[in-house]
Amino acid sequence: MYADYAETVLQDEGSQLDAYLPLVKRIVRQLSSQCAAVIEREDMEQIGLMALLESLRRYGVPDERFAGFAVLRVRGAILDELRRLDWRPRAVRQDAHKVRDGLRELTRKLGHEPGEAEACALLGLSAQAYGHAMQAESAEAMASLDELLAAGHEPGGMSRPDEALLDRLSLAQALRLLDEREQRVIQLYYEFDLSLKEIALVLDLTEARVCQINKAALKKMKMRLAA
């Protein structure tokens, strides 16, 4: 009897994994555009599937909220592995922080936030170097927001995450703090799984500008979610 029960559980888990496999593949596609040189897509999918299986076992019977819970767990597991591999070398992080500090100083001196061309001219950067710095800063902010959201979605004694925490930490609630363009950037990234490069094409903006908008939006959301 126990063997039959165990077999049924395994069959159910297999069916559920198949049902949510597209979710894993979307997350991997999104993240692989930023770290393809560090980890193979197949390895990312394997990590994502293991995180999905863990999510199913921790959550209980999937309902309409499970997908949001699983997204955070899967993304978090892949990001943990990327951090372990040091996917953004120290030199890249340092360069990004220098650009960030330079932009802050320029904003203070000019009285306004400089655009890409103005920033490149005043900081002595090429458009490519500026774009890479913006991407690195944005990736760091995204990972930070993922950690904050995931912390609020841990299951407690119940079979699924606490409803009050889910409501408090919902992206829909935080999105109301943003202006229209910031909302579109966040929604395209999280809801439609577009890469920053794809978002730039959709909104007819430079990738660096999308990074700036994204970072400003995430800062607002993190302040709200941490309150």
PDB file of C-alpha atoms in Angstrom:
ATOM      1  CA  MET A   1       0.000   0.000   0.000  1.00  0.00           C
ATOM      2  CA  TYR A   2       2.802   2.436   0.872  1.00  0.00           C
ATOM      3  CA  ALA A   3       4.588   1.617  -2.377  1.00  0.00           C
ATOM      4  CA  ASP A   4       1.424   2.421  -4.332  1.00  0.00           C
ATOM      5  CA  TYR A   5       1.042   5.715  -2.462  1.00  0.00           C
ATOM      6  CA  ALA A   6       4.672   6.655  -3.088  1.00  0.00           C
ATOM      7  CA  GLU A   7       4.286   5.885  -6.784  1.00  0.00           C
ATOM      8  CA  THR A   8       1.184   8.070  -6.962  1.00  0.00           C
ATOM      9  CA  VAL A   9       3.022  10.956  -5.291  1.00  0.00           C
ATOM     10  CA  LEU A  10       5.909  10.660  -7.735  1.00  0.00           C
ATOM     11  CA  GLN A  11       3.507  10.599 -10.678  1.00  0.00           C
ATOM     12  CA  ASP A  12       1.745  13.699  -9.359  1.00  0.00           C
ATOM     13  CA  GLU A  13       5.062  15.502  -8.919  1.00  0.00           C
ATOM     14  CA  GLY A  14       6.075  14.570 -12.456  1.00  0.00           C
ATOM     15  CA  SER A  15       2.837  15.953 -13.862  1.00  0.00           C
ATOM     16  CA  GLN A  16       3.202  19.159 -11.873  1.00  0.00           C
ATOM     17  CA  LEU A  17       6.801  19.599 -12.990  1.00  0.00           C
ATOM     18  CA  ASP A  18       5.705  19.227 -16.604  1.00  0.00           C
ATOM     19  CA  ALA A  19       2.928  21.773 -16.072  1.00  0.00           C
ATOM     20  CA  TYR A  20       5.300  24.421 -14.687  1.00  0.00           C
ATOM     21  CA  LEU A  21       8.306  23.628 -16.900  1.00  0.00           C
ATOM     22  CA  PRO A  22       7.517  26.591 -19.241  1.00  0.00           C
ATOM     23  CA  LEU A  23       7.861  28.887 -16.215  1.00  0.00           C
ATOM     24  CA  VAL A  24      11.392  27.612 -15.605  1.00  0.00           C
ATOM     25  CA  LYS A  25      12.315  27.990 -19.265  1.00  0.00           C
ATOM     26  CA  ARG A  26      11.068  31.607 -19.342  1.00  0.00           C
ATOM     27  CA  ILE A  27      13.150  32.522 -16.300  1.00  0.00           C
ATOM     28  CA  VAL A  28      16.230  30.849 -17.743  1.00  0.00           C
ATOM     29  CA  ARG A  29      15.782  32.630 -21.067  1.00  0.00           C
ATOM     30  CA  GLN A  30      15.516  35.941 -19.253  1.00  0.00           C
ATOM     31  CA  LEU A  31      18.580  35.439 -17.065  1.00  0.00           C
ATOM     32  CA  SER A  32      20.754  33.757 -19.680  1.00  0.00           C
ATOM     33  CA  SER A  33      20.944  36.962 -21.703  1.00  0.00           C
ATOM     34  CA  GLN A  34      23.005  38.472 -18.872  1.00  0.00           C
ATOM     35  CA  CYS A  35      25.188  35.522 -17.917  1.00  0.00           C
ATOM     36  CA  ALA A  36      25.507  33.160 -20.886  1.00  0.00           C
ATOM     37  CA  ALA A  37      29.306  33.323 -20.684  1.00  0.00           C
ATOM     38  CA  VAL A  38      29.314  32.018 -17.105  1.00  0.00           C
ATOM     39  CA  ILE A  39      26.867  29.108 -17.039  1.00  0.00           C
ATOM     40  CA  GLU A  40      25.241  26.925 -19.691  1.00  0.00           C
ATOM     41  CA  ARG A  41      21.507  27.278 -20.252  1.00  0.00           C
ATOM     42  CA  GLU A  42      21.011  23.541 -19.628  1.00  0.00           C
ATOM     43  CA  ASP A  43      22.670  23.889 -16.221  1.00  0.00           C
ATOM     44  CA  MET A  44      20.424  26.822 -15.369  1.00  0.00           C
ATOM     45  CA  GLU A  45      17.365  24.796 -16.346  1.00  0.00           C
ATOM     46  CA  GLN A  46      18.503  21.909 -14.128  1.00  0.00           C
ATOM     47  CA  ILE A  47      18.916  24.278 -11.168  1.00  0.00           C
ATOM     48  CA  GLY A  48      15.521  25.773 -11.933  1.00  0.00           C
ATOM     49  CA  LEU A  49      13.835  22.368 -12.073  1.00  0.00           C
ATOM     50  CA  MET A  50      15.300  21.384  -8.712  1.00  0.00           C
ATOM     51  CA  ALA A  51      14.043  24.654  -7.231  1.00  0.00           C
ATOM     52  CA  LEU A  52      10.625  24.040  -8.798  1.00  0.00           C
ATOM     53  CA  LEU A  53      10.466  20.571  -7.265  1.00  0.00           C
ATOM     54  CA  GLU A  54      11.415  21.986  -3.866  1.00  0.00           C
ATOM     55  CA  SER A  55       8.743  24.666  -4.278  1.00  0.00           C
ATOM     56  CA  LEU A  56       6.078  22.053  -5.008  1.00  0.00           C
ATOM     57  CA  ARG A  57       7.047  20.040  -1.933  1.00  0.00           C
ATOM     58  CA  ARG A  58       7.149  23.090   0.365  1.00  0.00           C
ATOM     59  CA  TYR A  59       4.002  24.726  -0.937  1.00  0.00           C
ATOM     60  CA  GLY A  60       1.569  21.855  -1.052  1.00  0.00           C
ATOM     61  CA  VAL A  61      -1.162  21.524  -3.670  1.00  0.00           C
ATOM     62  CA  PRO A  62      -0.583  24.247  -6.283  1.00  0.00           C
ATOM     63  CA  ASP A  63      -3.264  26.923  -6.561  1.00  0.00           C
ATOM     64  CA  GLU A  64      -3.526  30.226  -8.431  1.00  0.00           C
ATOM     65  CA  ARG A  65      -0.801  31.772  -6.250  1.00  0.00           C
ATOM     66  CA  PHE A  66       1.751  29.019  -6.693  1.00  0.00           C
ATOM     67  CA  ALA A  67       3.264  30.371  -9.928  1.00  0.00           C
ATOM     68  CA  GLY A  68       4.286  33.618  -8.219  1.00  0.00           C
ATOM     69  CA  PHE A  69       5.839  31.675  -5.342  1.00  0.00           C
ATOM     70  CA  ALA A  70       7.689  29.351  -7.721  1.00  0.00           C
ATOM     71  CA  VAL A  71       9.063  32.212  -9.829  1.00  0.00           C
ATOM     72  CA  LEU A  72      10.787  33.689  -6.801  1.00  0.00           C
ATOM     73  CA  ARG A  73      12.202  30.335  -5.706  1.00  0.00           C
ATOM     74  CA  VAL A  74      13.468  29.416  -9.174  1.00  0.00           C
ATOM     75  CA  ARG A  75      15.000  32.825  -9.869  1.00  0.00           C
ATOM     76  CA  GLY A  76      16.534  32.848  -6.403  1.00  0.00           C
ATOM     77  CA  ALA A  77      18.148  29.434  -6.858  1.00  0.00           C
ATOM     78  CA  ILE A  78      19.696  30.418 -10.186  1.00  0.00           C
ATOM     79  CA  LEU A  79      20.904  33.760  -8.845  1.00  0.00           C
ATOM     80  CA  ASP A  80      22.476  31.984  -5.857  1.00  0.00           C
ATOM     81  CA  GLU A  81      24.461  29.802  -8.244  1.00  0.00           C
ATOM     82  CA  LEU A  82      25.506  32.814 -10.305  1.00  0.00           C
ATOM     83  CA  ARG A  83      26.755  34.557  -7.182  1.00  0.00           C
ATOM     84  CA  ARG A  84      28.681  31.432  -6.230  1.00  0.00           C
ATOM     85  CA  LEU A  85      30.327  31.526  -9.656  1.00  0.00           C
ATOM     86  CA  ASP A  86      31.011  35.257  -9.247  1.00  0.00           C
ATOM     87  CA  TRP A  87      29.259  35.956 -12.557  1.00  0.00           C
ATOM     88  CA  ARG A  88      30.048  39.661 -12.304  1.00  0.00           C
ATOM     89  CA  PRO A  89      33.802  39.838 -11.606  1.00  0.00           C
ATOM     90  CA  ARG A  90      35.043  42.307  -9.024  1.00  0.00           C
ATOM     91  CA  ALA A  91      36.470  44.600 -11.707  1.00  0.00           C
ATOM     92  CA  VAL A  92      33.050  44.833 -13.373  1.00  0.00           C
ATOM     93  CA  ARG A  93      31.356  45.649 -10.088  1.00  0.00           C
ATOM     94  CA  GLN A  94      33.973  48.256  -9.247  1.00  0.00           C
ATOM     95  CA  ASP A  95      33.633  49.927 -12.659  1.00  0.00           C
ATOM     96  CA  ALA A  96      29.860  49.998 -12.297  1.00  0.00           C
ATOM     97  CA  HIS A  97      30.112  51.576  -8.858  1.00  0.00           C
ATOM     98  CA  LYS A  98      32.532  54.206 -10.176  1.00  0.00           C
ATOM     99  CA  VAL A  99      30.066  55.142 -12.901  1.00  0.00           C
ATOM    100  CA  ARG A 100      27.251  55.267 -10.380  1.00  0.00           C
ATOM    101  CA  ASP A 101      29.249  57.561  -8.103  1.00  0.00           C
ATOM    102  CA  GLY A 102      30.204  59.711 -11.084  1.00  0.00           C
ATOM    103  CA  LEU A 103      26.561  60.075 -12.096  1.00  0.00           C
ATOM    104  CA  ARG A 104      25.623  61.130  -8.593  1.00  0.00           C
ATOM    105  CA  GLU A 105      28.321  63.801  -8.592  1.00  0.00           C
ATOM    106  CA  LEU A 106      27.259  65.043 -12.031  1.00  0.00           C
ATOM    107  CA  THR A 107      23.638  65.203 -10.967  1.00  0.00           C
ATOM    108  CA  ARG A 108      24.631  67.255  -7.931  1.00  0.00           C
ATOM    109  CA  LYS A 109      26.742  69.663  -9.994  1.00  0.00           C
ATOM    110  CA  LEU A 110      24.375  69.993 -12.956  1.00  0.00           C
ATOM    111  CA  GLY A 111      21.169  70.148 -10.966  1.00  0.00           C
ATOM    112  CA  HIS A 112      19.634  67.398 -13.085  1.00  0.00           C
ATOM    113  CA  GLU A 113      20.294  63.771 -13.972  1.00  0.00           C
ATOM    114  CA  PRO A 114      22.417  63.674 -17.132  1.00  0.00           C
ATOM    115  CA  GLY A 115      21.270  61.705 -20.143  1.00  0.00           C
ATOM    116  CA  GLU A 116      23.394  59.011 -21.724  1.00  0.00           C
ATOM    117  CA  ALA A 117      25.228  61.234 -24.205  1.00  0.00           C
ATOM    118  CA  GLU A 118      25.919  63.921 -21.609  1.00  0.00           C
ATOM    119  CA  ALA A 119      27.072  61.382 -19.047  1.00  0.00           C
ATOM    120  CA  CYS A 120      29.387  59.649 -21.511  1.00  0.00           C
ATOM    121  CA  ALA A 121      30.942  62.966 -22.539  1.00  0.00           C
ATOM    122  CA  LEU A 122      31.497  64.201 -19.002  1.00  0.00           C
ATOM    123  CA  LEU A 123      32.710  60.866 -17.628  1.00  0.00           C
ATOM    124  CA  GLY A 124      34.879  60.051 -20.627  1.00  0.00           C
ATOM    125  CA  LEU A 125      33.085  56.794 -21.393  1.00  0.00           C
ATOM    126  CA  SER A 126      32.053  55.098 -24.600  1.00  0.00           C
ATOM    127  CA  ALA A 127      28.369  54.324 -25.057  1.00  0.00           C
ATOM    128  CA  GLN A 128      29.201  50.626 -24.762  1.00  0.00           C
ATOM    129  CA  ALA A 129      31.087  51.033 -21.473  1.00  0.00           C
ATOM    130  CA  TYR A 130      28.283  53.168 -20.082  1.00  0.00           C
ATOM    131  CA  GLY A 131      25.701  50.585 -21.106  1.00  0.00           C
ATOM    132  CA  HIS A 132      27.649  47.767 -19.477  1.00  0.00           C
ATOM    133  CA  ALA A 133      27.879  49.736 -16.244  1.00  0.00           C
ATOM    134  CA  MET A 134      24.140  50.400 -16.251  1.00  0.00           C
ATOM    135  CA  GLN A 135      23.441  46.720 -16.865  1.00  0.00           C
ATOM    136  CA  ALA A 136      25.654  45.667 -13.968  1.00  0.00           C
ATOM    137  CA  GLU A 137      23.951  48.098 -11.608  1.00  0.00           C
ATOM    138  CA  SER A 138      20.517  46.997 -12.779  1.00  0.00           C
ATOM    139  CA  ALA A 139      21.325  43.298 -12.395  1.00  0.00           C
ATOM    140  CA  GLU A 140      22.451  43.937  -8.823  1.00  0.00           C
ATOM    141  CA  ALA A 141      19.235  45.780  -8.035  1.00  0.00           C
ATOM    142  CA  MET A 142      17.116  43.029  -9.596  1.00  0.00           C
ATOM    143  CA  ALA A 143      18.834  40.371  -7.508  1.00  0.00           C
ATOM    144  CA  SER A 144      18.312  42.472  -4.389  1.00  0.00           C
ATOM    145  CA  LEU A 145      14.599  42.849  -5.100  1.00  0.00           C
ATOM    146  CA  ASP A 146      14.280  39.103  -5.734  1.00  0.00           C
ATOM    147  CA  GLU A 147      15.798  38.427  -2.308  1.00  0.00           C
ATOM    148  CA  LEU A 148      13.423  40.854  -0.621  1.00  0.00           C
ATOM    149  CA  LEU A 149      10.360  39.364  -2.307  1.00  0.00           C
ATOM    150  CA  ALA A 150      11.433  35.783  -1.681  1.00  0.00           C
ATOM    151  CA  ALA A 151      11.957  36.495   2.024  1.00  0.00           C
ATOM    152  CA  GLY A 152       8.303  37.428   2.290  1.00  0.00           C
ATOM    153  CA  HIS A 153       7.082  34.319   0.474  1.00  0.00           C
ATOM    154  CA  GLU A 154       8.546  31.634   2.724  1.00  0.00           C
ATOM    155  CA  PRO A 155       5.895  29.164   3.872  1.00  0.00           C
ATOM    156  CA  GLY A 156       5.351  29.092   7.591  1.00  0.00           C
ATOM    157  CA  GLY A 157       3.284  26.543   9.453  1.00  0.00           C
ATOM    158  CA  MET A 158       0.606  26.560   6.751  1.00  0.00           C
ATOM    159  CA  SER A 159       0.724  24.583   3.525  1.00  0.00           C
ATOM    160  CA  ARG A 160       1.261  27.776   1.515  1.00  0.00           C
ATOM    161  CA  PRO A 161       2.761  31.237   2.109  1.00  0.00           C
ATOM    162  CA  ASP A 162       0.994  33.477   4.560  1.00  0.00           C
ATOM    163  CA  GLU A 163      -1.721  35.419   2.732  1.00  0.00           C
ATOM    164  CA  ALA A 164      -1.032  38.699   4.521  1.00  0.00           C
ATOM    165  CA  LEU A 165       2.613  38.622   3.539  1.00  0.00           C
ATOM    166  CA  LEU A 166       1.735  37.828  -0.050  1.00  0.00           C
ATOM    167  CA  ASP A 167      -0.612  40.799  -0.178  1.00  0.00           C
ATOM    168  CA  ARG A 168       1.926  43.077   1.482  1.00  0.00           C
ATOM    169  CA  LEU A 169       4.707  42.063  -0.865  1.00  0.00           C
ATOM    170  CA  SER A 170       2.712  41.854  -4.089  1.00  0.00           C
ATOM    171  CA  LEU A 171       4.223  43.538  -7.119  1.00  0.00           C
ATOM    172  CA  ALA A 172       0.815  44.958  -7.996  1.00  0.00           C
ATOM    173  CA  GLN A 173       0.795  46.952  -4.764  1.00  0.00           C
ATOM    174  CA  ALA A 174       4.325  48.235  -5.224  1.00  0.00           C
ATOM    175  CA  LEU A 175       3.708  49.136  -8.876  1.00  0.00           C
ATOM    176  CA  ARG A 176       1.224  51.798  -7.806  1.00  0.00           C
ATOM    177  CA  LEU A 177       4.149  53.868  -6.522  1.00  0.00           C
ATOM    178  CA  LEU A 178       5.667  54.121  -9.984  1.00  0.00           C
ATOM    179  CA  ASP A 179       5.021  56.415 -12.898  1.00  0.00           C
ATOM    180  CA  GLU A 180       3.704  54.973 -16.162  1.00  0.00           C
ATOM    181  CA  ARG A 181       7.067  54.354 -17.800  1.00  0.00           C
ATOM    182  CA  GLU A 182       8.540  52.756 -14.674  1.00  0.00           C
ATOM    183  CA  GLN A 183       5.516  50.474 -14.442  1.00  0.00           C
ATOM    184  CA  ARG A 184       5.959  49.359 -18.043  1.00  0.00           C
ATOM    185  CA  VAL A 185       9.620  48.514 -17.524  1.00  0.00           C
ATOM    186  CA  ILE A 186       8.922  46.438 -14.398  1.00  0.00           C
ATOM    187  CA  GLN A 187       5.909  44.714 -15.914  1.00  0.00           C
ATOM    188  CA  LEU A 188       7.757  43.848 -19.109  1.00  0.00           C
ATOM    189  CA  TYR A 189      10.596  42.369 -17.059  1.00  0.00           C
ATOM    190  CA  TYR A 190       8.656  40.442 -14.417  1.00  0.00           C
ATOM    191  CA  GLU A 191       5.319  39.684 -16.060  1.00  0.00           C
ATOM    192  CA  PHE A 192       6.400  39.213 -19.673  1.00  0.00           C
ATOM    193  CA  ASP A 193       9.942  37.970 -18.971  1.00  0.00           C
ATOM    194  CA  LEU A 194      11.606  40.315 -21.456  1.00  0.00           C
ATOM    195  CA  SER A 195      15.314  41.027 -21.182  1.00  0.00           C
ATOM    196  CA  LEU A 196      16.513  44.598 -20.696  1.00  0.00           C
ATOM    197  CA  LYS A 197      17.609  44.664 -24.337  1.00  0.00           C
ATOM    198  CA  GLU A 198      14.143  43.556 -25.464  1.00  0.00           C
ATOM    199  CA  ILE A 199      12.484  46.163 -23.257  1.00  0.00           C
ATOM    200  CA  ALA A 200      14.660  48.844 -24.837  1.00  0.00           C
ATOM    201  CA  LEU A 201      13.410  47.791 -28.274  1.00  0.00           C
ATOM    202  CA  VAL A 202       9.769  47.763 -27.161  1.00  0.00           C
ATOM    203  CA  LEU A 203       9.948  51.221 -25.577  1.00  0.00           C
ATOM    204  CA  ASP A 204      12.261  52.683 -28.239  1.00  0.00           C
ATOM    205  CA  LEU A 205      14.889  53.606 -25.651  1.00  0.00           C
ATOM    206  CA  THR A 206      18.565  52.835 -25.234  1.00  0.00           C
ATOM    207  CA  GLU A 207      19.388  49.870 -23.043  1.00  0.00           C
ATOM    208  CA  ALA A 208      21.273  52.179 -20.680  1.00  0.00           C
ATOM    209  CA  ARG A 209      18.184  54.360 -20.273  1.00  0.00           C
ATOM    210  CA  VAL A 210      16.043  51.315 -19.523  1.00  0.00           C
ATOM    211  CA  CYS A 211      18.572  50.364 -16.847  1.00  0.00           C
ATOM    212  CA  GLN A 212      18.267  53.819 -15.297  1.00  0.00           C
ATOM    213  CA  ILE A 213      14.469  53.686 -15.270  1.00  0.00           C
ATOM    214  CA  ASN A 214      14.541  50.160 -13.912  1.00  0.00           C
ATOM    215  CA  LYS A 215      16.908  51.043 -11.097  1.00  0.00           C
ATOM    216  CA  ALA A 216      14.850  54.073 -10.038  1.00  0.00           C
ATOM    217  CA  ALA A 217      11.670  51.972 -10.048  1.00  0.00           C
ATOM    218  CA  LEU A 218      13.263  49.187  -8.025  1.00  0.00           C
ATOM    219  CA  LYS A 219      14.494  51.666  -5.435  1.00  0.00           C
ATOM    220  CA  LYS A 220      10.931  52.938  -4.917  1.00  0.00           C
ATOM    221  CA  MET A 221       9.540  49.416  -4.732  1.00  0.00           C
ATOM    222  CA  LYS A 222      12.176  48.159  -2.310  1.00  0.00           C
ATOM    223  CA  MET A 223      11.492  51.071   0.042  1.00  0.00           C
ATOM    224  CA  ARG A 224       7.775  50.258  -0.039  1.00  0.00           C
ATOM    225  CA  LEU A 225       8.188  46.528   0.391  1.00  0.00           C
ATOM    226  CA  ALA A 226      10.663  46.935   3.245  1.00  0.00           C
ATOM    227  CA  ALA A 227       8.371  49.298   5.145  1.00  0.00           C
TER     228      ALA A 227
END
